[in-house]
Amino acid sequence: MSSSAYDSFLKCLSEKTKTPQSQVAKIVFSKTNPSYTSVLRAYIRNARFNTSSTPKPTIIVTPLSESHVSAAVLCSKPLDYVFKIRSGGHDYDGLSYISDKPFFILDLSNLRDVSVDVADQTAWISAGATLGEVYHGIWEKSKVLGFPAGVCPTVGVGGHLSGGGYGNMIRKFGLSVDHFIDAKMVDVNGAVLDRKAMGEDLFWAISGGGGGSFGVVLGYKVKLVPVPATVTVFRVEQLMAAGAVDMVHKWQFVGPKTDRNLFMRMLIQPVTRNKVKTVRATVVALFLGKADDVVSLLAKELPELALKKESCTEMTWFQSALWWDNRVNATQTDPKVFLDRELDSSSFGKRKSDYVETEIPRKGIESLFNKMIELGKIGLVFNPYGGRVAEIAEDATPFPHRNMLFKIQYSVNWKESSPELEKGYLNQAKVLHSFMTGFVSKNPRGAYFNYRDVDIGVNDHGEDSYKEGEVYGRMYFGKNFDRLVKIKTAVDPDNFFRNEQSLPTLPTTKTVVAEPGTAKRWSRAGGAAVVASMVLHVL
């Protein structure tokens, strides 16, 4: 089948783009193409999904234009393959490039334009661009404009922005999606839509509900934000013996409530010191202001941290982005490093997430540290909310977790390929997640959509698709799940755009009696209004 699939796809692509097959063949890679492996591996970011036994796509398409994307959608539909969409390949559980059913990959890495308009403080950024390219593009034009998004420069715009997009300016400026002005996407009919053409429902859905359930996001127009000429960063660590339990406990009352110019991420890791297992707590911070000001602020609010001016470094906002990417000498680093996509570089890892609504008692922090020592490898990252992110209504975008104190990321990385090790580390993540149940949000227990985690549920897209989708869907989207599903059902009724955690369509009745004696299968025409009246009410 795969060679005939390739032939018919190529023929169709050539017809739809009105381009000779020999030309269009340059962007279509079957398994027999000598470049297939390097194209596939270039954007695999988790080595767990880079093994010989990992399922491989039948075809990879690397569009160079919008028309290529439209044609790829239209030409894939009749072939009945799962259609995976990959921007930067940072999906933590690999859902943008693996599947247990026969599949294609649409790889957007060539659609990477970043055009910055300093006069009106906006930028159009394409789905295949990386965050590093976005920051570099802004830096080239202005030293006092920035954009609130993630700290890892090789993350792709398409997934990061469509799924919410957060970084170390979340308390000052909210999420990436809080700055969307316009968008471009290809729908299931191959049409290229901007905000006006897609309508406010669909625009809302791709502003935090993920792009991959609704179509292929091509890019976003965003409002840039003002950043001061000088910002301050610092990194301060403490071990348990030096008071880490008290410091972390108190951080919960300060991190989410302090001056919104200050973002203090907390890293918690089991470490060995003098042959004794302990826990290290590290505060990594960005302050949109001067060192003196943050030192005096924290002397009052978090004396347990004992921040000294010599721990702080003042630099430009762009240099702080380099610093957060673990470039210690950020002020001496060539900005061009953010243009390096670091292709085919991956380590083994697993991530999970949680949200904390009320501060964990001191005893809870202590028991958590002891549990982490017992497990031995898994670390946690606490990311403070509060400030701007909490001022925006929970239903203003699909992202529902705005009123939480902080988000937890569970994080374990390893270097060596070993099924035994992997099994142990994946289990540590599950055990710690289970241990945290009493300390985190409930009904539903929240999770961050962009910290993809298949442990919380997957979808086979069979008869129970809605029921399966509701499990992870409510954890990711809370009350916004219902509106997202209605929009999904209206714009992609046959569920062409799907993956293991995409939004399901509404469950529909099988037949509609059109006139006495003739049952007619209902075609779901007429969009959401018709659908709404046809739904079997699922409680």
XYZ file of C-alpha atoms in Angstrom:
539
model
C 0.000 0.000 0.000
C 2.686 2.483 0.959
C 4.226 2.820 -2.524
C 0.804 3.240 -4.155
C -0.100 5.737 -1.400
C 3.048 7.660 -2.280
C 2.242 7.590 -5.999
C -1.343 8.728 -5.635
C -0.407 11.388 -3.074
C 2.304 12.759 -5.375
C -0.023 12.787 -8.386
C -2.713 14.594 -6.391
C -0.219 17.098 -4.962
C 1.073 17.852 -8.442
C -2.469 18.439 -9.747
C -3.596 20.605 -6.838
C -0.465 22.788 -6.848
C -0.249 22.808 -10.649
C 3.407 21.834 -10.342
C 5.255 19.040 -12.211
C 5.589 15.833 -10.182
C 9.380 16.028 -10.405
C 9.215 19.409 -8.637
C 6.702 18.472 -5.980
C 8.606 15.252 -5.255
C 11.270 17.403 -3.577
C 8.957 18.001 -0.606
C 7.602 14.435 -0.298
C 9.705 11.760 1.385
C 8.814 8.073 1.345
C 10.791 5.481 3.289
C 12.891 4.676 0.226
C 14.124 8.277 -0.108
C 17.779 8.565 1.025
C 16.894 11.743 2.988
C 13.881 10.190 4.753
C 15.682 9.334 7.997
C 17.410 12.689 8.400
C 14.164 14.581 7.690
C 12.290 12.442 10.207
C 14.940 12.668 12.911
C 15.702 16.379 12.511
C 12.797 17.345 14.778
C 12.516 14.339 17.074
C 13.225 15.942 20.459
C 12.637 12.961 22.732
C 15.067 10.086 22.189
C 12.461 7.643 23.546
C 10.765 7.984 20.142
C 13.911 7.747 18.045
C 14.494 3.987 18.104
C 14.394 1.384 15.369
C 11.113 0.042 16.770
C 9.384 3.466 16.908
C 6.553 3.557 14.313
C 7.589 5.531 11.229
C 5.437 7.621 8.874
C 4.624 6.298 5.410
C 5.255 9.760 3.993
C 6.748 13.008 5.307
C 5.689 16.223 3.562
C 7.776 19.386 4.051
C 5.688 22.219 2.534
C 7.390 25.411 1.337
C 4.176 27.418 0.908
C 0.559 27.738 2.025
C -0.611 26.108 -1.182
C 1.528 23.043 -0.383
C -0.210 22.767 2.995
C -3.694 23.040 1.440
C -2.849 20.436 -1.152
C -1.317 18.101 1.453
C -4.540 18.194 3.474
C -6.773 17.587 0.444
C -4.553 14.836 -0.955
C -4.260 12.993 2.364
C -7.980 12.874 3.112
C -8.977 10.126 0.653
C -5.989 7.937 1.619
C -7.171 7.325 5.177
C -3.867 7.809 6.962
C -3.541 9.574 10.301
C -2.245 13.063 9.489
C 0.319 14.264 12.046
C 1.388 17.927 12.153
C 4.861 18.783 13.440
C 6.315 22.262 13.968
C 9.289 22.028 16.320
C 8.922 18.426 17.488
C 8.855 19.274 21.197
C 5.650 17.367 21.930
C 6.865 15.624 25.111
C 5.149 12.345 24.266
C 5.943 12.506 20.552
C 2.347 12.833 19.351
C 3.357 15.122 16.483
C 5.474 12.415 14.852
C 4.456 8.936 16.018
C 1.275 6.867 15.762
C 0.356 3.230 16.130
C -1.785 3.482 12.976
C -0.391 4.142 9.463
C 0.376 7.866 9.266
C 1.822 10.812 7.370
C 3.779 13.700 8.901
C 3.235 17.259 7.733
C 6.511 18.890 8.797
C 6.167 22.679 8.941
C 9.843 23.437 9.645
C 10.329 25.306 6.347
C 7.506 27.765 7.075
C 9.636 29.882 9.369
C 9.127 33.567 8.525
C 9.273 36.052 11.390
C 8.382 39.591 10.320
C 8.514 42.288 12.977
C 6.820 45.671 12.613
C 8.372 47.971 15.211
C 6.078 50.912 14.350
C 2.911 49.134 15.465
C 4.718 46.693 17.800
C 3.435 43.543 16.099
C 4.923 40.489 14.448
C 3.686 37.776 12.108
C 5.323 34.530 13.142
C 5.027 31.310 11.174
C 4.241 27.953 12.748
C 7.563 26.391 11.745
C 9.684 29.159 13.256
C 11.384 28.485 16.592
C 11.061 30.684 19.676
C 14.778 31.448 19.338
C 14.152 32.786 15.824
C 11.232 34.866 17.107
C 13.334 36.425 19.880
C 16.243 37.005 17.497
C 13.916 38.596 14.945
C 12.570 40.995 17.577
C 16.094 41.752 18.873
C 17.288 42.688 15.366
C 14.606 45.389 15.183
C 14.288 46.589 18.788
C 16.051 46.260 22.131
C 13.000 47.336 24.141
C 10.361 45.005 22.691
C 9.868 41.376 23.624
C 7.259 38.629 23.527
C 5.959 36.460 26.378
C 6.652 32.863 25.393
C 8.789 29.888 26.399
C 12.400 29.746 27.514
C 13.552 26.922 25.235
C 14.715 28.409 21.899
C 14.208 25.301 19.735
C 10.488 24.973 20.563
C 8.282 25.476 17.496
C 5.785 28.327 17.307
C 2.879 26.212 16.000
C 2.463 23.931 18.991
C 3.674 26.336 21.659
C 1.402 29.222 20.714
C -1.704 27.246 19.752
C -1.583 25.413 23.093
C -1.334 28.508 25.303
C 2.318 29.460 25.384
C 3.815 30.560 28.656
C 7.203 31.687 29.850
C 8.966 33.834 32.402
C 6.902 36.973 31.713
C 3.556 35.255 32.443
C 3.047 37.295 35.629
C 3.695 40.597 33.847
C 2.054 39.904 30.484
C 0.071 36.668 30.743
C 0.235 33.908 28.124
C 1.316 34.084 24.488
C -2.354 33.666 23.465
C -3.269 36.821 25.398
C -1.424 38.774 22.683
C -2.949 37.272 19.514
C -4.269 39.716 16.912
C -4.777 37.450 13.905
C -3.997 33.948 12.685
C -3.758 31.946 9.494
C -4.718 28.311 9.156
C -5.687 25.693 6.606
C -8.989 23.979 7.350
C -10.184 20.491 6.476
C -11.382 21.733 3.082
C -7.946 23.079 2.213
C -9.066 26.704 2.556
C -6.563 29.236 3.921
C -8.390 31.245 6.586
C -7.469 34.375 8.504
C -9.264 35.492 11.675
C -12.065 37.174 9.753
C -12.650 34.190 7.468
C -12.492 31.579 10.237
C -14.732 33.530 12.627
C -14.328 34.227 16.319
C -15.188 30.705 17.521
C -12.418 29.014 15.590
C -9.979 31.842 16.328
C -10.767 31.383 20.041
C -10.226 27.623 19.780
C -6.737 27.898 18.250
C -5.765 30.484 20.888
C -4.998 27.858 23.525
C -6.993 24.802 22.464
C -4.164 23.456 20.331
C -4.027 23.738 16.564
C -3.960 20.049 15.744
C -7.649 19.318 16.400
C -8.943 21.996 14.036
C -6.615 22.308 11.064
C -3.056 23.310 10.246
C -2.063 26.595 11.889
C 0.246 28.491 9.537
C 1.091 31.366 11.861
C -0.048 34.108 14.198
C 0.034 37.883 14.254
C 0.961 38.908 17.795
C 1.252 42.115 19.772
C 4.764 42.617 21.126
C 5.324 43.878 24.663
C 7.576 46.617 26.086
C 10.596 45.366 28.047
C 12.979 47.561 30.065
C 16.459 48.299 28.698
C 17.898 46.516 31.759
C 16.586 43.356 33.377
C 18.040 41.241 36.190
C 18.506 37.470 36.479
C 19.661 35.318 39.369
C 19.988 31.704 40.415
C 20.213 30.776 44.105
C 20.228 27.248 45.524
C 19.627 25.787 48.953
C 19.929 22.272 50.364
C 17.622 20.767 52.964
C 20.238 21.200 55.689
C 20.388 24.935 54.943
C 16.633 25.488 55.194
C 15.261 24.491 51.780
C 11.988 23.183 53.296
C 11.172 26.554 54.870
C 12.286 28.470 51.811
C 10.104 26.410 49.430
C 7.142 26.566 51.822
C 7.402 30.354 52.053
C 7.970 30.701 48.270
C 4.373 29.554 47.739
C 3.127 32.680 49.537
C 5.505 35.015 47.686
C 6.147 33.727 44.130
C 2.524 34.039 42.935
C 1.771 37.290 44.816
C 4.929 39.430 44.607
C 5.607 42.294 42.186
C 4.517 41.071 38.750
C 7.865 42.146 37.285
C 9.395 39.219 39.176
C 9.146 35.606 38.039
C 10.814 33.079 40.354
C 10.861 29.540 39.059
C 11.601 26.888 41.690
C 13.550 23.747 40.736
C 13.467 20.870 43.206
C 15.857 17.976 42.642
C 17.172 15.014 44.602
C 20.989 15.230 44.828
C 23.822 13.506 46.684
C 26.129 15.606 48.875
C 28.998 13.973 50.815
C 27.479 10.564 50.043
C 24.180 11.633 51.647
C 20.985 11.878 49.625
C 19.204 15.205 50.018
C 17.097 17.699 48.060
C 18.284 20.896 46.408
C 15.873 23.772 45.842
C 16.962 26.353 43.255
C 15.270 29.649 42.482
C 15.848 30.814 38.888
C 14.487 34.296 38.323
C 13.825 37.079 35.849
C 13.127 40.569 37.196
C 12.026 43.232 34.722
C 14.068 45.910 36.463
C 17.308 46.660 38.299
C 19.246 44.383 40.664
C 19.055 46.768 43.659
C 15.272 46.781 43.471
C 14.839 43.013 43.417
C 17.370 42.537 46.230
C 15.509 44.931 48.504
C 12.127 43.503 47.499
C 13.154 39.951 48.435
C 14.917 41.036 51.625
C 11.406 41.991 52.751
C 9.294 39.303 51.133
C 11.494 36.185 51.048
C 14.405 36.636 53.511
C 14.691 32.804 53.572
C 16.273 33.043 50.115
C 19.011 35.403 51.389
C 19.446 36.968 47.937
C 22.611 39.062 47.627
C 23.406 41.573 44.933
C 26.457 39.577 43.826
C 24.120 36.714 42.835
C 22.330 39.049 40.401
C 23.345 39.949 36.864
C 21.923 42.890 34.921
C 21.570 42.505 31.156
C 19.246 43.184 28.240
C 15.988 41.260 27.849
C 17.375 39.360 24.857
C 20.487 38.401 26.839
C 18.207 37.149 29.627
C 16.614 34.803 27.088
C 20.103 33.451 26.327
C 20.792 33.122 30.070
C 17.582 31.173 30.673
C 18.775 28.806 27.961
C 21.661 27.923 30.316
C 24.207 30.159 28.609
C 26.093 31.312 31.679
C 27.986 34.129 29.953
C 24.896 35.489 28.257
C 26.290 39.000 27.932
C 29.198 37.600 25.870
C 27.127 35.163 23.807
C 26.595 35.702 20.073
C 22.837 36.265 19.514
C 23.074 34.007 16.436
C 23.077 30.925 18.691
C 19.285 31.377 18.769
C 19.205 30.637 15.040
C 20.733 27.193 15.569
C 17.952 24.618 15.408
C 20.135 21.886 16.931
C 18.724 19.305 14.534
C 18.556 15.654 15.510
C 19.535 16.328 19.096
C 17.472 14.671 21.773
C 17.744 13.138 25.203
C 15.416 10.651 26.876
C 12.731 12.193 29.026
C 9.271 12.234 30.544
C 7.138 15.194 31.687
C 3.879 15.475 33.598
C 2.022 18.448 35.072
C -0.221 19.584 37.915
C -1.670 22.796 39.314
C -1.616 23.919 42.940
C -4.601 25.936 44.159
C -3.788 26.305 47.853
C -0.367 26.396 49.490
C 1.085 23.011 50.478
C 1.628 22.872 54.275
C 5.211 22.781 55.552
C 4.774 19.135 56.573
C 3.640 18.379 53.018
C 6.761 19.978 51.551
C 8.899 17.930 53.935
C 7.127 14.677 53.033
C 7.475 15.564 49.329
C 11.246 16.055 49.702
C 11.553 12.706 51.491
C 9.519 11.008 48.751
C 11.817 12.498 46.090
C 14.887 11.241 47.966
C 13.306 7.788 48.084
C 12.525 7.817 44.331
C 15.979 9.191 43.525
C 15.783 10.814 40.074
C 12.559 12.670 39.246
C 12.623 16.454 39.715
C 9.939 19.120 39.984
C 9.635 22.638 38.606
C 7.227 25.063 40.293
C 6.175 27.929 38.003
C 4.388 30.808 39.746
C 1.185 32.310 38.362
C -0.631 35.393 39.688
C -0.322 38.897 38.238
C -1.573 39.440 34.695
C -2.391 35.821 33.861
C -4.994 35.752 36.654
C -6.713 38.983 35.574
C -8.039 37.467 32.356
C -11.269 35.460 32.453
C -10.973 31.654 32.429
C -13.131 31.446 29.308
C -11.448 34.323 27.440
C -9.194 31.679 25.868
C -9.362 27.861 26.099
C -6.650 27.906 28.806
C -8.541 27.486 32.112
C -5.873 27.392 34.842
C -5.500 31.150 35.366
C -6.404 31.264 39.038
C -3.923 28.666 40.218
C -1.016 29.596 42.505
C 1.518 27.687 40.484
C 2.037 24.949 37.940
C 4.155 21.889 38.650
C 6.182 20.216 35.943
C 7.420 16.704 36.732
C 10.681 16.220 34.911
C 13.050 13.317 34.455
C 15.818 13.103 31.822
C 18.362 10.409 31.124
C 21.128 9.825 28.604
C 21.366 6.110 27.987
C 19.069 3.936 25.896
C 17.841 1.194 28.217
C 14.311 -0.252 28.440
C 14.933 -1.166 32.079
C 16.025 2.341 33.068
C 13.158 3.845 31.094
C 10.613 1.664 32.835
C 11.965 2.722 36.220
C 12.013 6.437 35.427
C 8.521 6.443 33.882
C 7.332 4.683 37.006
C 8.975 7.297 39.261
C 7.002 9.983 37.421
C 3.738 8.094 37.962
C 4.477 7.393 41.629
C 5.305 11.025 42.412
C 2.239 12.262 40.485
C 0.108 9.889 42.529
C 1.811 10.992 45.780
C 0.886 14.629 44.996
C -2.858 13.935 44.588
C -3.878 15.505 47.909
C -1.884 18.697 47.296
C -3.084 19.645 43.804
C -6.223 20.791 41.990
C -9.191 18.413 41.780
C -12.512 17.920 39.953
C -10.922 17.867 37.479
C -7.281 17.558 38.402
C -5.676 20.104 36.073
C -2.908 19.471 33.553
C -1.172 21.758 31.055
C -1.979 20.837 27.455
C 1.506 21.740 26.214
C 3.128 19.411 28.761
C 1.751 16.507 26.794
C 1.203 13.429 28.964
C -0.409 10.279 27.579
C -0.656 8.763 31.086
C -3.789 10.838 31.735
C -5.695 9.250 28.849
C -5.607 8.637 25.113
C -8.194 8.405 22.370
C -8.684 5.578 19.865
C -11.274 7.669 17.995
C -13.694 4.777 17.871
C -17.200 4.597 19.310
C -16.054 5.842 22.722
C -14.129 8.795 21.313
C -16.118 11.425 23.191
C -15.910 9.592 26.506
C -12.161 9.012 26.096
C -11.584 12.602 24.995
C -13.452 13.983 27.956
C -10.991 12.416 30.407
C -7.847 14.284 29.277
C -9.907 17.095 27.695
C -11.357 18.287 30.997
C -7.962 18.032 32.719
C -6.405 20.222 30.016
C -9.293 22.602 29.328
C -11.689 22.479 32.283
C -15.066 24.056 31.527
C -13.791 25.237 28.126
C -13.808 21.624 26.905
C -17.495 21.802 25.918
C -17.103 24.860 23.715
C -13.962 23.411 22.119
C -15.809 20.188 21.247
C -18.704 22.097 19.653
C -16.260 24.076 17.519
C -14.336 20.907 16.609
C -17.594 19.230 15.544
C -18.573 22.208 13.396
C -15.240 22.657 11.593
C -14.000 19.055 11.324
C -17.093 16.849 11.649
C -15.389 13.744 10.256
C -12.460 14.106 12.658
C -9.735 14.207 10.020
C -7.441 16.239 12.292
C -6.817 13.833 15.110
C -4.120 12.445 17.352
C -4.013 10.447 20.563
C -5.096 13.483 22.579
C -7.008 15.636 20.117
C -10.464 16.959 20.858
C -13.278 14.554 19.991
C -16.389 15.459 18.019
C -19.773 15.339 19.717
C -21.397 11.903 19.834
C -24.198 11.929 17.275
C -27.276 9.887 16.637
C -26.748 7.246 13.978
C -29.868 7.774 11.900
C -32.413 10.470 11.258
C -35.845 9.594 9.892
C -36.347 11.913 6.976
C -39.842 10.718 6.057
C -41.992 7.775 7.135
C -40.460 4.447 6.220
C -37.072 5.685 5.038
C -34.182 5.964 7.469
C -31.444 8.193 6.180
C -27.970 8.377 7.636
C -27.447 11.906 8.922
C -24.517 13.578 7.214
C -23.770 16.126 9.955
C -24.315 18.911 7.470
C -25.205 22.336 8.709
C -22.567 22.804 11.334
C -22.910 23.383 15.012
C -26.574 24.422 15.119
C -27.742 21.137 13.623
C -25.219 19.179 15.648
C -26.341 20.749 18.899
C -29.902 19.578 18.368
C -28.754 16.062 17.519
C -26.558 15.361 20.495
C -27.259 12.437 22.761
C -26.968 14.132 26.097
C -23.977 12.526 27.730
C -23.862 13.195 31.440
